[in-house]
Coordinates of C-alpha atoms in Angstrom, one line a residue:
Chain A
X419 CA 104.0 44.3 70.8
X420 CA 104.8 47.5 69.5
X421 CA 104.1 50.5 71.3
X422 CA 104.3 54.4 70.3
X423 CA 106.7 56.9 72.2
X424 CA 106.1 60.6 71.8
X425 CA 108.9 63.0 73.2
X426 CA 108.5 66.9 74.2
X427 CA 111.0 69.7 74.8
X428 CA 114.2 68.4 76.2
X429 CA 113.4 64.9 76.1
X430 CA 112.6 65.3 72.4
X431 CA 115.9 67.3 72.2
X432 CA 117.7 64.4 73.4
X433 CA 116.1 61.9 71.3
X434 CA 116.6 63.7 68.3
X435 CA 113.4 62.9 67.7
X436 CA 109.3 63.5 68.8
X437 CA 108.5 60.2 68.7
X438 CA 109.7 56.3 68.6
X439 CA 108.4 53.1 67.8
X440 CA 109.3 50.6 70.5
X441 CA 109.3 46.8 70.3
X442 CA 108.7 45.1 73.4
X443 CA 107.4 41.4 75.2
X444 CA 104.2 41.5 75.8
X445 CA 103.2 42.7 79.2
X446 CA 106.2 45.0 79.7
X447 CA 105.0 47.9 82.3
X448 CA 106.6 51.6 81.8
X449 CA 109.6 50.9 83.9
X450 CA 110.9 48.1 81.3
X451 CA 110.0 50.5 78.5
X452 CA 112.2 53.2 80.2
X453 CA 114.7 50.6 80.7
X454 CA 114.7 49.8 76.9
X455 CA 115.1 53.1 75.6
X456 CA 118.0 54.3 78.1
X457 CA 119.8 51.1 75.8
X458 CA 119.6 53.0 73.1
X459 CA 122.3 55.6 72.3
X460 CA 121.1 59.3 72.8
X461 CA 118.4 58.4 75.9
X462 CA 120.6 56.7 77.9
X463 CA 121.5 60.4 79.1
X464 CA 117.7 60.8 80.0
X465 CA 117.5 61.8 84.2
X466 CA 117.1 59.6 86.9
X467 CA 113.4 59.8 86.9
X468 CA 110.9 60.5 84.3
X469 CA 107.1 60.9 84.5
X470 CA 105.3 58.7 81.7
X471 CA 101.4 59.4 80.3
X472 CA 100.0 56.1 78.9
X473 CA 97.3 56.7 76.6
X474 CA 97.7 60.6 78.2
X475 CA 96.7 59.6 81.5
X476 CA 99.5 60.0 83.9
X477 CA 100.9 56.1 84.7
X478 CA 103.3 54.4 87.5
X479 CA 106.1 52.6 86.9
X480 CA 104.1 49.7 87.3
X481 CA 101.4 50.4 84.6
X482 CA 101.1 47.6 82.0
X483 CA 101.5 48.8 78.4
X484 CA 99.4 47.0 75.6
X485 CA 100.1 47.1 72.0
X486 CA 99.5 50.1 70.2
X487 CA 99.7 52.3 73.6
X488 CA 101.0 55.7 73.2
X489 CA 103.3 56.4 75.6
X490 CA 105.0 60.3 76.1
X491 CA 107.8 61.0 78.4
X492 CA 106.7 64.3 80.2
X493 CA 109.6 66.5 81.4
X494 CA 109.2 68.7 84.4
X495 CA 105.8 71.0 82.7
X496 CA 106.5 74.6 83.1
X497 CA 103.0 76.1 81.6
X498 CA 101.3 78.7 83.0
Chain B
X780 CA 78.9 74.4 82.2
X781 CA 83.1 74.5 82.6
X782 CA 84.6 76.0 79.5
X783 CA 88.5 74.9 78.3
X784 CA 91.0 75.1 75.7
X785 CA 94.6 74.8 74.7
X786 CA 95.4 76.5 71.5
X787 CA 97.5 79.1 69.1
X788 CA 95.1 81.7 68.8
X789 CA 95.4 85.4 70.8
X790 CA 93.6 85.1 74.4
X791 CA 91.0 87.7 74.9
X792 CA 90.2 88.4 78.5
X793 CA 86.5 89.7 77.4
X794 CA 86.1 86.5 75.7
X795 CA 87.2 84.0 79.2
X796 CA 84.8 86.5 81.2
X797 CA 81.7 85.6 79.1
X798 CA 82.4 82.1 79.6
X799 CA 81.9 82.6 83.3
X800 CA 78.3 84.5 82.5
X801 CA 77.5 86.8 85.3
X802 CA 73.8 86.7 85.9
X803 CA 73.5 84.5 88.5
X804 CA 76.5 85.1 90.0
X805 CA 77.9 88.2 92.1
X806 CA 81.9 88.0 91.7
X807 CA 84.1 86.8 89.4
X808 CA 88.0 86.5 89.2
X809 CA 90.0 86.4 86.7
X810 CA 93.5 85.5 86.5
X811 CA 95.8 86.3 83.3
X812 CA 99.8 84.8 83.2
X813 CA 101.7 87.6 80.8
X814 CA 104.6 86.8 79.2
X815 CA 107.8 88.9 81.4
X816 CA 110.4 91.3 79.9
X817 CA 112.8 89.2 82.1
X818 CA 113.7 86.4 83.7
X819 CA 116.4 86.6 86.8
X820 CA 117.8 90.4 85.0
X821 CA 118.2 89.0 81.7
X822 CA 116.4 90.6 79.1
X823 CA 113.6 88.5 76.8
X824 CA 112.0 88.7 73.5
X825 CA 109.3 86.0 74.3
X826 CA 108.4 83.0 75.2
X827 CA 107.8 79.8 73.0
X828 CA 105.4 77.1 74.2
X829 CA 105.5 73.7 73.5
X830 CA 102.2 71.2 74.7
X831 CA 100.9 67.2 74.5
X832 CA 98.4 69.0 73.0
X833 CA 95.9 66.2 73.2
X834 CA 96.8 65.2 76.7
X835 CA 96.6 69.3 77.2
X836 CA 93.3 69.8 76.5
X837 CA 91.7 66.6 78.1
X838 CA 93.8 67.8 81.9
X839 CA 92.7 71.3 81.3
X840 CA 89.2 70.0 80.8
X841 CA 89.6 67.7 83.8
X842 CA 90.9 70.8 86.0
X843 CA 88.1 73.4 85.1
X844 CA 85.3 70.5 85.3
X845 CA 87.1 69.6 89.2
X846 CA 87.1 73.2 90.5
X847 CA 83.8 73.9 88.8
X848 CA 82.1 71.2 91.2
X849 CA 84.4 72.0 93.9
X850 CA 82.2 75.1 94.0
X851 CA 79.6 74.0 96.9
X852 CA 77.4 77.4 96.1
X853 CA 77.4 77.1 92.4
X854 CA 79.3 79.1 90.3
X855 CA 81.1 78.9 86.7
X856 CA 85.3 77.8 85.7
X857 CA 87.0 78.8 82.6
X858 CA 90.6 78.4 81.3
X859 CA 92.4 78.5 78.3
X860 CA 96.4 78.4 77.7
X861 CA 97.7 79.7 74.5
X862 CA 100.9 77.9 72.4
X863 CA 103.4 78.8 69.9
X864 CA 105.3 82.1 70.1
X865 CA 104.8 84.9 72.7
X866 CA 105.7 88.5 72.3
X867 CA 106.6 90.1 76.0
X868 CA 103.2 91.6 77.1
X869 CA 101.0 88.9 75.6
X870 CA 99.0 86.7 77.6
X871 CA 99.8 82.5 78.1
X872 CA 97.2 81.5 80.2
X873 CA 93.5 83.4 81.2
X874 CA 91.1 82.0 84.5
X875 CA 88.0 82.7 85.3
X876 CA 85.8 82.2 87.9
X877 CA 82.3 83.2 88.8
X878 CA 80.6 82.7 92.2
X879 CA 77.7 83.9 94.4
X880 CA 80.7 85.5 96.6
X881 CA 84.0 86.5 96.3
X882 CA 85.9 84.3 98.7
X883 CA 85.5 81.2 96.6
X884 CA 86.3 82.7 93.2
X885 CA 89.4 83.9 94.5
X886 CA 90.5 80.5 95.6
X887 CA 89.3 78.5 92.5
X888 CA 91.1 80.5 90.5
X889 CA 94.3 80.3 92.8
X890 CA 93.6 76.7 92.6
X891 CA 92.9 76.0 88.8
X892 CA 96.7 77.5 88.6
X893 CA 98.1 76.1 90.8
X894 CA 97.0 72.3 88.9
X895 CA 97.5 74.0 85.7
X896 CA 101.1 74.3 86.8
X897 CA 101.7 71.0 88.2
X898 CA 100.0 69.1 85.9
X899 CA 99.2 70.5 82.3
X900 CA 101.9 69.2 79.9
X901 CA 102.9 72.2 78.7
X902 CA 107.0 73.4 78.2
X903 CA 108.0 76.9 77.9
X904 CA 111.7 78.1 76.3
X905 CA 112.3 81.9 76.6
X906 CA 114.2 83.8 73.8
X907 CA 116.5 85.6 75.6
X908 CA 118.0 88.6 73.8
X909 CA 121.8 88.1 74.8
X910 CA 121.9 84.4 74.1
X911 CA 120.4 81.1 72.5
X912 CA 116.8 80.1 74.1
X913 CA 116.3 77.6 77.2
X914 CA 113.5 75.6 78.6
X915 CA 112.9 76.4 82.1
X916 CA 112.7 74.5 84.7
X917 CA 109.5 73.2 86.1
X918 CA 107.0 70.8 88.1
X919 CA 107.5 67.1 87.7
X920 CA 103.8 65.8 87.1
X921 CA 101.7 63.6 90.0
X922 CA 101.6 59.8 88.6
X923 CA 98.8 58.2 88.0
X924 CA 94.8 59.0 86.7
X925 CA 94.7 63.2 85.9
X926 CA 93.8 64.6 89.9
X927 CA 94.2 61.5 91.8
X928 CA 96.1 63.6 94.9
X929 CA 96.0 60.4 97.1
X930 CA 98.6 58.7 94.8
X931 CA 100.9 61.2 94.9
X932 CA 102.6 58.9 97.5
X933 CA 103.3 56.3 95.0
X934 CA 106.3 56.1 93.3
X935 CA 106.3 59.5 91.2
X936 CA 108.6 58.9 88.8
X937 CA 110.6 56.0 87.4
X938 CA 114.4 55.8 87.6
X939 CA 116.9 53.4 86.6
X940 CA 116.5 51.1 89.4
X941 CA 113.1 52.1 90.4
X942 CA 111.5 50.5 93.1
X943 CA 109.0 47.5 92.7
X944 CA 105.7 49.0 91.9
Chain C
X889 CA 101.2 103.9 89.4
X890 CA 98.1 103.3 91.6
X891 CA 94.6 104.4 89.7
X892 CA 91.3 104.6 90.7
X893 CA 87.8 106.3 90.5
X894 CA 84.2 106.6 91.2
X895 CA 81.7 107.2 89.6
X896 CA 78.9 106.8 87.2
X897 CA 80.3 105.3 83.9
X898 CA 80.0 101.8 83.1
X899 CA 83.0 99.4 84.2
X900 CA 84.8 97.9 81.4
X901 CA 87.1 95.5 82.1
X902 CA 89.5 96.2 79.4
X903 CA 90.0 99.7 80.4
X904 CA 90.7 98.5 84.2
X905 CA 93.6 95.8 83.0
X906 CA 95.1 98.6 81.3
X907 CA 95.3 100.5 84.2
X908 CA 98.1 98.3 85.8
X909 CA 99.6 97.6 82.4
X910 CA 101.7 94.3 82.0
X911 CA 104.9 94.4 80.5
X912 CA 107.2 94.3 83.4
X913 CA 104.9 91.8 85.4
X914 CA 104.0 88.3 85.0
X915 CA 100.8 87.7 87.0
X916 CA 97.9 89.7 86.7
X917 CA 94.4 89.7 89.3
X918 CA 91.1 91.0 88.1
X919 CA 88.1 91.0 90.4
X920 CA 84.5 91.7 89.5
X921 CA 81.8 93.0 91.8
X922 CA 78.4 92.0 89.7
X923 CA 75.0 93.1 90.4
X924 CA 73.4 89.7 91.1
X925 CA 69.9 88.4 90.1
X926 CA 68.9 87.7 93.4
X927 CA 69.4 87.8 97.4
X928 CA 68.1 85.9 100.1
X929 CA 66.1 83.8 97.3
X930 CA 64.5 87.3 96.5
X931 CA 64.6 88.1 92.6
X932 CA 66.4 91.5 92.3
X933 CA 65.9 93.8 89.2
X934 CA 68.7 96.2 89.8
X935 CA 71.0 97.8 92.4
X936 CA 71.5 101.6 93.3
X937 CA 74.8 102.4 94.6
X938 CA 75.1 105.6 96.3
X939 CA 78.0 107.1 97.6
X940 CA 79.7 110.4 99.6
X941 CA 81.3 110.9 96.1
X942 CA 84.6 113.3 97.6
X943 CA 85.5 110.9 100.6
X944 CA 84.8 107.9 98.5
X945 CA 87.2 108.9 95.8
X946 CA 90.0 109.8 98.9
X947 CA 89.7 106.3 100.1
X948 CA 89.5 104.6 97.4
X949 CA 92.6 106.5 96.2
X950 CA 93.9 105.3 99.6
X951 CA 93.1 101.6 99.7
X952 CA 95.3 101.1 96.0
X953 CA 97.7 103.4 97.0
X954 CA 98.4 101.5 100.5
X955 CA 97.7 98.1 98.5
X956 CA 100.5 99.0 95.5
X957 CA 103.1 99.8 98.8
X958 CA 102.6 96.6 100.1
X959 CA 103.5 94.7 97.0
X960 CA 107.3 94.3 98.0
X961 CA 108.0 92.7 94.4
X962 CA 107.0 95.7 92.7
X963 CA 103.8 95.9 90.4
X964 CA 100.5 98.1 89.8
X965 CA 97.2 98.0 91.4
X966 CA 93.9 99.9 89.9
X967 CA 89.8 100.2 91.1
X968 CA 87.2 101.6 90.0
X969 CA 83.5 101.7 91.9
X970 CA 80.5 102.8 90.0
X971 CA 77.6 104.7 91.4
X972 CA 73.9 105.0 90.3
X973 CA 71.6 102.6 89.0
X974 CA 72.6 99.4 87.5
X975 CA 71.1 96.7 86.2
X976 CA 71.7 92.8 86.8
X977 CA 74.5 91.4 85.5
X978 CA 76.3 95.1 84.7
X979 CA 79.7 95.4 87.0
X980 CA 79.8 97.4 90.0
X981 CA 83.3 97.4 91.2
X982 CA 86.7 96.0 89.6
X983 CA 90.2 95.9 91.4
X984 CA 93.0 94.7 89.3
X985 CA 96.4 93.9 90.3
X986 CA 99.6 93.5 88.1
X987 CA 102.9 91.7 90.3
X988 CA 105.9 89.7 88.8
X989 CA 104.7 86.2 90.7
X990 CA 101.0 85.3 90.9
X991 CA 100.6 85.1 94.7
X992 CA 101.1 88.4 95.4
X993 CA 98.5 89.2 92.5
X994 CA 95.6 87.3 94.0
X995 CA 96.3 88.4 97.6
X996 CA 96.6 92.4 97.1
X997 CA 93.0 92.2 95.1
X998 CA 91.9 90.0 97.8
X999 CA 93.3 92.3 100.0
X1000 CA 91.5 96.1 98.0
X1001 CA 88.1 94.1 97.7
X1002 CA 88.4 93.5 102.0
X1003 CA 89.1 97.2 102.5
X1004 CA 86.8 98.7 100.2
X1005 CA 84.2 96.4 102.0
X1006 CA 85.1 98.2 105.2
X1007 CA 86.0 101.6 104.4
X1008 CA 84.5 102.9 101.5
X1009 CA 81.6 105.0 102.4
X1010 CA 79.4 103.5 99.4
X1011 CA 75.7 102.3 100.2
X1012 CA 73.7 100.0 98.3
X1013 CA 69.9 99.3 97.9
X1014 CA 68.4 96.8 96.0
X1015 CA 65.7 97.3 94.1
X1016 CA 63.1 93.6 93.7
X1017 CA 60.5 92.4 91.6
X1018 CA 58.1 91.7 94.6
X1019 CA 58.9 94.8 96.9
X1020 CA 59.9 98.5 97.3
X1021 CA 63.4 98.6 97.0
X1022 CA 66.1 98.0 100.5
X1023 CA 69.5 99.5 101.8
X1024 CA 71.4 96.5 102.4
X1025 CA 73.3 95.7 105.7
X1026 CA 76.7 96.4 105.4
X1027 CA 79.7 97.0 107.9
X1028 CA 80.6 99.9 110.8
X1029 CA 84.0 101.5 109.5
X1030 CA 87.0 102.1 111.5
X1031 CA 87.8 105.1 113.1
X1032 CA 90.6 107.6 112.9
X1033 CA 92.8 108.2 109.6
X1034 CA 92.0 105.9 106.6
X1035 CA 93.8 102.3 106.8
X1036 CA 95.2 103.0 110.7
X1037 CA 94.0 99.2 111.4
X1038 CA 95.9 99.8 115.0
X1039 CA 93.0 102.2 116.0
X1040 CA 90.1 99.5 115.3
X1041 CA 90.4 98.7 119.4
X1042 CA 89.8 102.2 120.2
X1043 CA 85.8 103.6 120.7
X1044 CA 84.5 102.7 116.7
X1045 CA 81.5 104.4 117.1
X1046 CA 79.8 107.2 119.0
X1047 CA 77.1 105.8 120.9
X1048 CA 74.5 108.5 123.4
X1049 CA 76.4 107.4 126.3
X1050 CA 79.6 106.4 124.4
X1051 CA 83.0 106.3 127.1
X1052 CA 85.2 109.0 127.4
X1053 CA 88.0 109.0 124.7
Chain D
X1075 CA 80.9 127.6 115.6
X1076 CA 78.7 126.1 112.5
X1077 CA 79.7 123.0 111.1
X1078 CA 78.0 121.9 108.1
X1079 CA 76.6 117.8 108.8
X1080 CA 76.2 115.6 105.5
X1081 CA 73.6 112.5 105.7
X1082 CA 73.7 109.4 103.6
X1083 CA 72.2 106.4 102.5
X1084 CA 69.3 105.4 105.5
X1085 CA 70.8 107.9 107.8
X1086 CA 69.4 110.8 105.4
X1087 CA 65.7 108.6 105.0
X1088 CA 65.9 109.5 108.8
X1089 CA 66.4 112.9 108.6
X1090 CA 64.6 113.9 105.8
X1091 CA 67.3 115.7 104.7
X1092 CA 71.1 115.3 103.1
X1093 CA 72.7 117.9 104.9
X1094 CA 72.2 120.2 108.2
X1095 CA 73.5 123.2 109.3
X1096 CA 74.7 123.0 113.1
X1097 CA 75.3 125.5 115.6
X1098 CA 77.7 124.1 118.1
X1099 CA 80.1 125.5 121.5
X1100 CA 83.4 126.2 120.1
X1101 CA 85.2 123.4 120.5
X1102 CA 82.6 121.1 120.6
X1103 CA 83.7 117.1 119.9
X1104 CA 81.9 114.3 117.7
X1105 CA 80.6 113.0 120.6
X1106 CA 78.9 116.3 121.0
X1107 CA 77.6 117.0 118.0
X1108 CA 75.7 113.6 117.9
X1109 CA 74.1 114.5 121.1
X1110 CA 73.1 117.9 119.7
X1111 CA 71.6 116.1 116.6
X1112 CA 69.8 113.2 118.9
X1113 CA 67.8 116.4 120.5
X1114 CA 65.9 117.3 117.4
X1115 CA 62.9 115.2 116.3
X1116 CA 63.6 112.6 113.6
X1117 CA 67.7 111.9 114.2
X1118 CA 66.1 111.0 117.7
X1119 CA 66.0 107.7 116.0
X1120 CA 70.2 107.3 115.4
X1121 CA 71.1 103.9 116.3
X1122 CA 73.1 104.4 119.6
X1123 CA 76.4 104.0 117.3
X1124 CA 77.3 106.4 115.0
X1125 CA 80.4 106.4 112.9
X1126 CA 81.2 109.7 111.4
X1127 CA 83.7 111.4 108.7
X1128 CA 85.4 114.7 109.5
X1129 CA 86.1 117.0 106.5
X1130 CA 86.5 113.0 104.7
X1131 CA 88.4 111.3 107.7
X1132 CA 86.8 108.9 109.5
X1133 CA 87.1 110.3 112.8
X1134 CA 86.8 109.2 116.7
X1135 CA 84.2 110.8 119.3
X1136 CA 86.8 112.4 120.6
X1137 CA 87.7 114.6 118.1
X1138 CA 87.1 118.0 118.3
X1139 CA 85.4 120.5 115.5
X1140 CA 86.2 123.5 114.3
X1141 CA 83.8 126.2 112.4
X1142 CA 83.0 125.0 108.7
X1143 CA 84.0 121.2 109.1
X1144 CA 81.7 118.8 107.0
X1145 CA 81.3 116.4 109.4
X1146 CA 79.6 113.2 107.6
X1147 CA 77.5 110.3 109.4
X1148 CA 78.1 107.3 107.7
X1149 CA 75.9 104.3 107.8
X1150 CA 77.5 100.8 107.6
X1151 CA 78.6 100.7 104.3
X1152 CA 78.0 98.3 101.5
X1153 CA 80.1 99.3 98.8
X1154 CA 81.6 96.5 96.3

């Protein structure tokens, strides 16, 4: 399954990009997806822990991703 | 009705006010973020922000439409946070908050920022005027469904070797 | 600087958020006092604020000016009152505060709005749909020199047979 | 002494009037001035506490007059 990763401020710094597709087995939950992209080159520097929307809900490392799921890797948010 | 939005456009005050009404309701608070002429004695130009602008404006909504029936005697919630650049002086963020009496109004709008800071995806990089801009820090997000406090002892954030969920 | 004033002129909002300007700070309160529609499950046509106009304008003057002190981060505090008749819906007092973090913004209006409660010698009577028109309870001020809370245990009042000072 | 006695709000309903001339002992207190003003007809009715402004400071029963103070009596207030 294929699912879509956005990216925002420094995470999207880091990528080099705002957003990713990402191959992965079916049934993969968000930690697995983290796991996969810290494989590739530039995100293997992302931090120790990263807060995930799936679908823009906020979701837990255990959180099952389907295909076609859009998934954003929120940095610390800062608004206000 | 709760009133919301995330956009580019200028924030009037006047205009979050009306959204609140008035008629039925005897105070109303209103809270405005401005962007600084510094941050820790460095000078800045602005302030740029950044949003999941989808995700934005369905947390805001989801804020406003808590605090507004967190309100036991009635009363109104609106909010709107601007994007893009900000001169020094210009307003990022506008709350308002009508209720029968004071007391609550002043909390539900403490409360809508407080929420709007911990949760709303939104990234903020000052210009500074001696140097290249930088994001500031800020708030990891709560895991789990927008407002769901009680998880908040879950397993925030994933790491590396996160635990088993 | 601290501003304030009494008197007769409609409250604009606008004009009150100028007062405690914003470049410097990052956090800015605004409450509304608003002339509600009913009380007590009473409809209410309108509201007639009267005041002793001098002393008011002292106090007042006092309460921002004591309130601005207090903000140990720096920042600017305004109020205005207004006096006469007013109509529902129209805005009968406004205290806004400017500050460089939003906590002490929400507490010092929080803070004038408890003090003018108290101390300024303004009375209203509201004026119903199915009655002659009523002064409104309200609360016994303090004694001794404006804003010396440490005299509130001494005598507040003069009562016929009141104890010796 | 004469000391010039303003009236507001349900306090001047009472008397009829919103403001009163006073002839008082020199050096006459709050205290005694209220007791002066309870002896004519309609301020009879003053609730038994009284708070009162001297020349614009709230003031205790204590404190003592001098010839041409305003000297206010101010019903609870309801300002706001």
């Amino acid at each position: 399954m294929r699912v879509s990763v956005l990216l925002f401020a420094i995470y999207r710094e880091l990528a080099g990009t705002g957003n990713l597709d990402v191959s992965l087995p079916e049934r993969s939950d968000v930690r697995a997806l983290l796991a996969a992209l810290r494989g590739r080159g530039r995100l293997s520097a992302l931090p120790a822990e990263v807060s995930v929307a799936v679908n823009r809900q906020y979701a837990e490392p255990g959180t099952i991703l389907a295909d076609g799921d859009e998934v954003a890797l929120i940095p610390p948010v800062s608004g206000g | 009705m709760a009133w919301s939005d995330v956009g580019f456009g200028e924030i009037a005050p006047a205009v979050v006010l009306e959204r609140v009404g008035a008629g039925g309701h005897g105070a109303v608070n209103l809270f405005l973020g401005v962007v600084r002429d510094s941050n820790e004695g460095r000078p800045v130009s602005g302030m740029e922000y950044e949003a999941y602008e989808a995700m934005a404006r369905e947390q805001l909504a989801a804020i406003v439409a808590e605090a507004e029936r967190a309100l036991r005697g009635g009363g109104r919630v609106a909010a709107v946070h601007r994007l893009g650049d900000l001169k020094v002086g210009e307003t990022s963020v506008a709350v308002a908050v009508s209720t029968p009496h004071r007391a609550a109004a002043f909390e539900a709008a403490r409360r809508v920022m407080e929420e709007i800071k911990v949760r709303l995806p939104v990234w903020k990089r000052e210009r500074y005027l001696d140097g290249s801009p930088e994001w500031l820090g800020g708030q990891a997000p709560p895991v789990g469904a927008g407002g769901d406090r009680t998880r908040e002892d879950r397993h925030a954030r994933v790491g590396p070797a996160g635990p088993e969920a």
